[in-house]
Short mmCIF file of C-alpha atoms and ligand atoms in Angstrom, two decimals:
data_model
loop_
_atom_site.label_atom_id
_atom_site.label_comp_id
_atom_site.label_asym_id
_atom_site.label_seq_id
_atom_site.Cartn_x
_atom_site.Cartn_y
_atom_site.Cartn_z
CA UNK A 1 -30.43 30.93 36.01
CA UNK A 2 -31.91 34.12 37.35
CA UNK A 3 -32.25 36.56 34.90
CA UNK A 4 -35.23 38.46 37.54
CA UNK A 5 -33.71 41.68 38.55
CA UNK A 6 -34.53 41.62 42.43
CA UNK A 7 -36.47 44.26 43.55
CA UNK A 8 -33.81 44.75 46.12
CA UNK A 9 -31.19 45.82 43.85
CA UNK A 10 -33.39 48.18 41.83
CA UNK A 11 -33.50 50.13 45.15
CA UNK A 12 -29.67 49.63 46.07
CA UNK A 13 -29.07 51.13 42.71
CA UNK A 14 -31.40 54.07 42.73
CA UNK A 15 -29.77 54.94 46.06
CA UNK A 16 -26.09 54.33 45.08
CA UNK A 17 -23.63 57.71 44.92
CA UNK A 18 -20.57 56.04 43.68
CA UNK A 19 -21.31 53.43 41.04
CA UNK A 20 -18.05 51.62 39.53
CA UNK A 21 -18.21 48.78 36.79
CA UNK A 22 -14.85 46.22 36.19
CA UNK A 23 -15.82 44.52 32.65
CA UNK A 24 -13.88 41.76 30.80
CA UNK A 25 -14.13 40.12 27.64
CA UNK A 26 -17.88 38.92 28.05
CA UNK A 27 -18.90 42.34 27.16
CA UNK A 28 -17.51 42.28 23.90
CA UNK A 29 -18.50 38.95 23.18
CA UNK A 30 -21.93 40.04 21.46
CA UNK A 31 -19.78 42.52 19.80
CA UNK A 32 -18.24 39.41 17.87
CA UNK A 33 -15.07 39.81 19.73
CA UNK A 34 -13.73 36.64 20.72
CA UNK A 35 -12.82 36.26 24.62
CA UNK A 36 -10.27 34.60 25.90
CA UNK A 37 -11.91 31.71 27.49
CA UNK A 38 -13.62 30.95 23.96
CA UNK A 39 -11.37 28.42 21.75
CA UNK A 40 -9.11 30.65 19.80
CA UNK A 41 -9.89 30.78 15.75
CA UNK A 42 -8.19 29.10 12.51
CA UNK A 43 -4.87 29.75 12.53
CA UNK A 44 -4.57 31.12 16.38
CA UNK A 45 -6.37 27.62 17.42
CA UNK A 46 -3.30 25.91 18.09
CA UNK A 47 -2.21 28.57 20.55
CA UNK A 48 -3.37 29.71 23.97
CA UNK A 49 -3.55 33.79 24.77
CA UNK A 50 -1.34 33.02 27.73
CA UNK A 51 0.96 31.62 25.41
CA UNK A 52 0.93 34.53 22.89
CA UNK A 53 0.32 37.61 25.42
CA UNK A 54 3.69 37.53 27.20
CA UNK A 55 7.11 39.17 26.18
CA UNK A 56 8.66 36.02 26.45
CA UNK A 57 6.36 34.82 23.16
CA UNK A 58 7.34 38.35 21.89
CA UNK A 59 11.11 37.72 22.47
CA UNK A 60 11.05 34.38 20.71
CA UNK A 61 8.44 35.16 17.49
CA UNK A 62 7.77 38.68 16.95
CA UNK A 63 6.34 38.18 13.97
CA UNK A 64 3.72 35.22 15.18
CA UNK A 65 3.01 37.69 18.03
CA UNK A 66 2.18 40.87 16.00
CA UNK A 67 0.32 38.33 13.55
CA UNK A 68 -2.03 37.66 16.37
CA UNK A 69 -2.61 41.01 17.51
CA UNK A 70 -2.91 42.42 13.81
CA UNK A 71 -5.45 39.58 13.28
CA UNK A 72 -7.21 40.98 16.57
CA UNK A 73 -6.98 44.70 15.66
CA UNK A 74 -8.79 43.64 12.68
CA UNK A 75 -11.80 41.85 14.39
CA UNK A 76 -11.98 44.90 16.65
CA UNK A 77 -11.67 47.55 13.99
CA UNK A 78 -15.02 45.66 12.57
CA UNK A 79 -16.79 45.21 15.87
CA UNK A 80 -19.11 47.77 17.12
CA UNK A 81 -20.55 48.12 20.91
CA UNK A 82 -23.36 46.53 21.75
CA UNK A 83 -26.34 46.96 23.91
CA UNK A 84 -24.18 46.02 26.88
CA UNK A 85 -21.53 48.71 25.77
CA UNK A 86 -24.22 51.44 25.55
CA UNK A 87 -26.35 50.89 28.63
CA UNK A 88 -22.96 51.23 30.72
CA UNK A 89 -22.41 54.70 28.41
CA UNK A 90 -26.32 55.51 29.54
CA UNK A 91 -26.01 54.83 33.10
CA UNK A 92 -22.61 57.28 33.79
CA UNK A 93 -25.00 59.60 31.84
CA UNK A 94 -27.89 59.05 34.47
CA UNK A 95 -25.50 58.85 37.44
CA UNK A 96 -23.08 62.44 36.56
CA UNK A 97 -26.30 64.22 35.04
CA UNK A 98 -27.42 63.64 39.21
CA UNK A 99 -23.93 64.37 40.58
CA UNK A 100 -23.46 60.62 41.43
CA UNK A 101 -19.85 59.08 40.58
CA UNK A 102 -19.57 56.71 37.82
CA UNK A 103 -16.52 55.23 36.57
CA UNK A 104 -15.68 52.27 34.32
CA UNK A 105 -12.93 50.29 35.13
CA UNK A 106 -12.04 47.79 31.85
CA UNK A 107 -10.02 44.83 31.16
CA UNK A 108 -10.61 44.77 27.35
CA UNK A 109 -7.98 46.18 24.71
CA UNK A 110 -10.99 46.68 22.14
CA UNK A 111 -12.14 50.30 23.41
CA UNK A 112 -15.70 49.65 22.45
CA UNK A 113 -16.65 51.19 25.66
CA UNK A 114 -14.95 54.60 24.46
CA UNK A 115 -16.86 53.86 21.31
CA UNK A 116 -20.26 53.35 23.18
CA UNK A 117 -20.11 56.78 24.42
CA UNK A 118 -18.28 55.79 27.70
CA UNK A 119 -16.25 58.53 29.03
CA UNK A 120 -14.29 57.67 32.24
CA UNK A 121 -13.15 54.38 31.02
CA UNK A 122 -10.02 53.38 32.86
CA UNK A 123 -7.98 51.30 30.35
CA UNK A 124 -6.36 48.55 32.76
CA UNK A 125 -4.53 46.61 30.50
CA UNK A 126 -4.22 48.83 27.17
CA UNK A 127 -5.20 49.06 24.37
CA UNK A 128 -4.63 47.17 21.00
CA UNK A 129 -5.21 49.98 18.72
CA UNK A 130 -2.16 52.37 19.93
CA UNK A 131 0.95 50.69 18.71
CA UNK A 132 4.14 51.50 20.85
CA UNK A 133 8.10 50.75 20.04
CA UNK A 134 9.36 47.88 22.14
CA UNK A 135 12.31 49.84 22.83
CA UNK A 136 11.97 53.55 23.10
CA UNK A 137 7.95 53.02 24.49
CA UNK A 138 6.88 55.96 22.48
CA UNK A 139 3.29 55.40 20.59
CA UNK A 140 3.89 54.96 16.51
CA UNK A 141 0.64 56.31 15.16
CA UNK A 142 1.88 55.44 11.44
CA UNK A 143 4.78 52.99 10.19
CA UNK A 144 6.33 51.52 7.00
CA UNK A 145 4.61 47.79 6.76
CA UNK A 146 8.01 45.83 6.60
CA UNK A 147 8.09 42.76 4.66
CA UNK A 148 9.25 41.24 7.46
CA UNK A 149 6.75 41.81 10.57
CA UNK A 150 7.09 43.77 13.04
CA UNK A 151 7.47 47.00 11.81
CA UNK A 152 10.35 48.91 12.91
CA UNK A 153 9.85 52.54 15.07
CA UNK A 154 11.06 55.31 12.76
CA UNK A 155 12.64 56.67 16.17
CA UNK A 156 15.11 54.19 17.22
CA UNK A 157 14.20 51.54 14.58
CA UNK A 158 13.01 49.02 17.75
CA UNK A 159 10.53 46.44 16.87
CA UNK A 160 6.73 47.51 17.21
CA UNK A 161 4.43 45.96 19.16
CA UNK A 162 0.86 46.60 20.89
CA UNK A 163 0.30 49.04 23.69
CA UNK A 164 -1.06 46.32 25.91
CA UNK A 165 0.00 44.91 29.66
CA UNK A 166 1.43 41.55 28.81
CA UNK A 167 1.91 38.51 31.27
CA UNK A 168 4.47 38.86 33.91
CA UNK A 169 4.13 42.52 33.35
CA UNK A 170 3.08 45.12 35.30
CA UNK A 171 0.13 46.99 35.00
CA UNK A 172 -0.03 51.20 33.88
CA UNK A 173 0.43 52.54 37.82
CA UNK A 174 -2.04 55.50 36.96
CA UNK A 175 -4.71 53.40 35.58
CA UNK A 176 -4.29 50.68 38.40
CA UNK A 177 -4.19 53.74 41.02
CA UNK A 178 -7.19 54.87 39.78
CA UNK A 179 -9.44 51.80 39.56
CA UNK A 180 -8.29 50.71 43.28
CA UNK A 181 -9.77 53.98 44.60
CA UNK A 182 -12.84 53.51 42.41
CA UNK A 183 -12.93 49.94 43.90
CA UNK A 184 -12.65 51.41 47.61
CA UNK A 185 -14.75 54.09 47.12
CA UNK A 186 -18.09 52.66 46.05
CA UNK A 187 -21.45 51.41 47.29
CA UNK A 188 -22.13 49.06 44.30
CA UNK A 189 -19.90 47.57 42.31
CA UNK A 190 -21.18 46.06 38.73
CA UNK A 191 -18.60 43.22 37.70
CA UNK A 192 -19.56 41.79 34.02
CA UNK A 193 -18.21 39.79 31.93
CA UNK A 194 -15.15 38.86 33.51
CA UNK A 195 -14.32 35.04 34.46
CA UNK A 196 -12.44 36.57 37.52
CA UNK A 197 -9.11 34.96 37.13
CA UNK A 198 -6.50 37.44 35.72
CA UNK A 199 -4.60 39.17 38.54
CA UNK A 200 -4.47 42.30 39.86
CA UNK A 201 -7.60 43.05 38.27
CA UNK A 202 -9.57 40.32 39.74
CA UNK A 203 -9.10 41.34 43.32
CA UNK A 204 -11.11 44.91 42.77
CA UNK A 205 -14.30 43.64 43.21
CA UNK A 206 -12.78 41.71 46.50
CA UNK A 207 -11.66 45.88 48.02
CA UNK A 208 -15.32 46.95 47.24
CA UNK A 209 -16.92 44.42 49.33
CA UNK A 210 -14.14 45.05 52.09
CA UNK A 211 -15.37 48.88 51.82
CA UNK A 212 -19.03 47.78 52.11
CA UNK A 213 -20.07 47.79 48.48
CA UNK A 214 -22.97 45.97 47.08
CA UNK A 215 -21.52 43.38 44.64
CA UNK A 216 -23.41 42.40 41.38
CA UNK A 217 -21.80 39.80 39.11
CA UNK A 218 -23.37 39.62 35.38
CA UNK A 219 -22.30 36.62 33.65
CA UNK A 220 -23.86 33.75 31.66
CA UNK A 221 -21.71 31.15 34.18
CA UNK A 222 -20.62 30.99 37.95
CA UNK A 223 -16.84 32.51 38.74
CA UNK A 224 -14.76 32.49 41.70
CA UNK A 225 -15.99 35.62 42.72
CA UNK A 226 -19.71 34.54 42.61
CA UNK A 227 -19.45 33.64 46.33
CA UNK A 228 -18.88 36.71 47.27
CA UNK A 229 -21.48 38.32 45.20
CA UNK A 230 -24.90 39.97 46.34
CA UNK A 231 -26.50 39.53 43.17
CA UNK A 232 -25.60 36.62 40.70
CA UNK A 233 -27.29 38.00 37.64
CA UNK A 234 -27.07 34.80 35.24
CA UNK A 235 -27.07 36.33 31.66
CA UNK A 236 -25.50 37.82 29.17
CA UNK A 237 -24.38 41.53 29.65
CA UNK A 238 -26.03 42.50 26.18
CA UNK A 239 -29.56 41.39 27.72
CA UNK A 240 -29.12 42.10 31.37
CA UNK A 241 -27.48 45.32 31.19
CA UNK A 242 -30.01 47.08 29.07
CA UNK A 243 -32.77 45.92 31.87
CA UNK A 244 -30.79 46.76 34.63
CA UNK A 245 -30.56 50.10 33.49
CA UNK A 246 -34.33 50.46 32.69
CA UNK A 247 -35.17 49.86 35.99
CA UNK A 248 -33.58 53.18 36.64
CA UNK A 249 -34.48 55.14 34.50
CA UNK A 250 -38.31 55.58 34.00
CA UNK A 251 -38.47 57.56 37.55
CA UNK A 252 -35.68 60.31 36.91
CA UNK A 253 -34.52 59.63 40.14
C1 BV8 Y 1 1.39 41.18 36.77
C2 BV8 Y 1 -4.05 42.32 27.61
C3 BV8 Y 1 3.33 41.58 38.01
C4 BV8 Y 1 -3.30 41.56 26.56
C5 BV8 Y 1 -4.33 40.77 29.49
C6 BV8 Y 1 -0.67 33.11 40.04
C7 BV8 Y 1 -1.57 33.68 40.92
C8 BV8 Y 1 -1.96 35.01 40.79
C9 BV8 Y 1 -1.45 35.78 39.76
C10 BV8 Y 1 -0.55 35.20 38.89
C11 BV8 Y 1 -0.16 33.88 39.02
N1 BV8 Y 1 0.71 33.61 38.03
C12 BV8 Y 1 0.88 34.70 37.28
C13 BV8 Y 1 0.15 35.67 37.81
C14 BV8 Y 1 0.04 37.04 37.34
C15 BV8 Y 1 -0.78 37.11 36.07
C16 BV8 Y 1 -2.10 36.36 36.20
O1 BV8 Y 1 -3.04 36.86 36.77
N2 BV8 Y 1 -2.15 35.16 35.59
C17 BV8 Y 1 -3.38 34.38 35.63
C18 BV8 Y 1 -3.47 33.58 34.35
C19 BV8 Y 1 -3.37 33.52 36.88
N3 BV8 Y 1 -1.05 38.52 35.93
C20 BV8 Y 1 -0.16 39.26 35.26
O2 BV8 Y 1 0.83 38.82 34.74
C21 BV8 Y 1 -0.42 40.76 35.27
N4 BV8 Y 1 0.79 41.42 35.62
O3 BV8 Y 1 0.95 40.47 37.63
O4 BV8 Y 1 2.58 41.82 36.85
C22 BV8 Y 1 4.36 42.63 38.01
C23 BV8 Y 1 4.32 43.62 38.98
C24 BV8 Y 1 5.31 44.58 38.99
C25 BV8 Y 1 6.35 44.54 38.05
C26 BV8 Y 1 6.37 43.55 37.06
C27 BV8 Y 1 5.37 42.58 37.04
C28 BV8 Y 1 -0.82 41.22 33.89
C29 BV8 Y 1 -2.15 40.64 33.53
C30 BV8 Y 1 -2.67 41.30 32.26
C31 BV8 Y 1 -2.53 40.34 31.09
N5 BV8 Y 1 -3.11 40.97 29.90
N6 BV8 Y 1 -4.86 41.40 28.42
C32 BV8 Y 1 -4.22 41.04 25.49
O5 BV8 Y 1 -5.44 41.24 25.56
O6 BV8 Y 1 -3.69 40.43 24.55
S1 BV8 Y 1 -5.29 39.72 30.37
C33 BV8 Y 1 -6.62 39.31 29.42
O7 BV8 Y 1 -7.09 38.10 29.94
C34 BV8 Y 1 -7.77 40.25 29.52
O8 BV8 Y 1 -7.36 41.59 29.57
C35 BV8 Y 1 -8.47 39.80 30.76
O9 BV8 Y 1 -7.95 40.42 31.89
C36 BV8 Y 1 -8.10 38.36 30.78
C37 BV8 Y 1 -9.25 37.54 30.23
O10 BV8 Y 1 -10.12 37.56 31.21
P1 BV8 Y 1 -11.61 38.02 30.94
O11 BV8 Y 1 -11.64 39.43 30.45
O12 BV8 Y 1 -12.32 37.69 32.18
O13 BV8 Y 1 -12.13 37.15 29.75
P2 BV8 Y 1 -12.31 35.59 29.78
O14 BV8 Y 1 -12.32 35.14 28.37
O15 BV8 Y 1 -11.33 35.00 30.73
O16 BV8 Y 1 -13.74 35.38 30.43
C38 BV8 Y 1 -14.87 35.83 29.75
C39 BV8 Y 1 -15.99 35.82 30.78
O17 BV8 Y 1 -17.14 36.38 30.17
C40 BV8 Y 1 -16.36 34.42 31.22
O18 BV8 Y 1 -16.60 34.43 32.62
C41 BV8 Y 1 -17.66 34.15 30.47
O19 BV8 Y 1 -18.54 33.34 31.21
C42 BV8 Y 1 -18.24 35.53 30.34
N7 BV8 Y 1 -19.08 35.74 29.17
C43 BV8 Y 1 -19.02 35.11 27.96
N8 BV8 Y 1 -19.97 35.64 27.15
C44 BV8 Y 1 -20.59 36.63 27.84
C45 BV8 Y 1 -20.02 36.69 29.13
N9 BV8 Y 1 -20.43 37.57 30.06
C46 BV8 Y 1 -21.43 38.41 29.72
N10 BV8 Y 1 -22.02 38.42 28.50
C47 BV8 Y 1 -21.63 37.53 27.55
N11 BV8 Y 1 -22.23 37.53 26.34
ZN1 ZN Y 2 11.66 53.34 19.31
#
């Protein structure tokens, strides 16, 4: 369990240009936001996400599906970032303020990272707090509760559901566009919180170490993409992020 920032990669990351993060749920876990990999809650115990996150579950219980993501909207509307959150919103501070690239690729729904301060935050899979019509697509800011859930879109009276990608569908080409040339295009890629497994998403970190990036992986546990990490920073991104970013700092390099 090396929590020991090596010297090595204090240096690699004073001297990176083009810094780009991927983060999953692990860095809203000390934000009180469940992830996925931790046993769902009361009533959503008996169910896994990969059960519930698909239009397929959508199709067959609307209502159980909404129920889930309006129990989820909730958590998140009471989360707030955390010190994980914020030292990624300090260190595209550091990096732009030096006209070094900086962008934050994310596979959360929560937008804490937007909350944190974060302001190139590509959005890979959504977000839970814009609502869109499963019909029409357009985003439904407001909507008359129905007493029989989901709400229908005042547009084209479609059932509503979350603006999130979904199993077995494909991701916003814009956003994925965008975080492949981020991936490409850097010489150190931070990857926290993520257990590496969800698809497209997971193969990023794979096309920065094809384009010669330095790979750091910040997670409590091992992943499948620890072998192909440079630095397997064993920690939680609350505690290790904050120091990473220290090491950076005091110099005003
Ligand atoms: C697509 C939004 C095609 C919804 C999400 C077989 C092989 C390869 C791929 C597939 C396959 N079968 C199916 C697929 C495709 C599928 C896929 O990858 N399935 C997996 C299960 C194998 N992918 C898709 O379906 C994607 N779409 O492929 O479309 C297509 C193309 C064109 C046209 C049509 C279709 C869509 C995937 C997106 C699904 N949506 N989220 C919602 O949130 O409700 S995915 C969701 O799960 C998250 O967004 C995230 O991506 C994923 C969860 O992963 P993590 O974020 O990593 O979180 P997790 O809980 O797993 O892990 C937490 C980690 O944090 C752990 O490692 C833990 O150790 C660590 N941790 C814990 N505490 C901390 C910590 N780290 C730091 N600090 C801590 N304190
Ligand atoms: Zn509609």
């Amino acid at each position: 369990m090396t929590t020991r920032i090596p010297a090595e990669l204090i240096e690699r990351l004073r001297a990176a240009q083009r810094v780009t993060a991927l983060t999953g749920a692990g860095v809203s876990a000390e934000s009180g936001v469940p992830t996925f990999r931790d046993a769902q809650t009361g009533l959503w115990a008996q169910f896994r996400p990969e059960e519930l996150a698909t239009p397929q579950a959508f199709a067959a219980n609307p209502r159980r599906v909404w129920g889930w993501y309006a129990w989820r909207r909730e958590l998140v509307r009471k989360a707030r970032p955390n010190p994980g959150h914020k030292a990624l919103a300090e260190l595209e501070t550091h990096l732009t303020a030096r006209g070094r690239a900086f962008t934050l690729i994310t596979q959360n729904v929560d937008g804490l990272h937007q909350q944190a301060g974060s302001r190139k935050v590509i959005e890979l899979h959504g977000n839970l707090q814009r609502t869109k019509c499963s019909q029409c697509e357009e985003i439904i800011a407001q909507w008359e509760e129905s007493e029989t859930p989901p709400p229908r879109c005042p547009l084209c009276g479609g059932l509503l559901r979350p603006d999130v990608v979904w199993f077995g569908e494909a991701l916003p080409a814009a956003a994925l566009q965008a975080a492949t040339t981020a991936a490409q295009h850097c010489d150190l890629m931070l990857v926290v919180g993520t257990s590496a497994v969800v698809q497209p998403a997971a193969s990023l970190p794979l096309l920065a170490v094809e384009a010669g990036a330095t790979l750091v992986e910040i997670n409590p546990q091992d992943t499948p993409l620890t072998p192909w990490v440079d630095y397997a920073l064993r920690g939680t991104a609350a505690t290790l992020l904050p120091s990473l970013i220290a090491t950076i700092q005091p110099l005003n390099r």
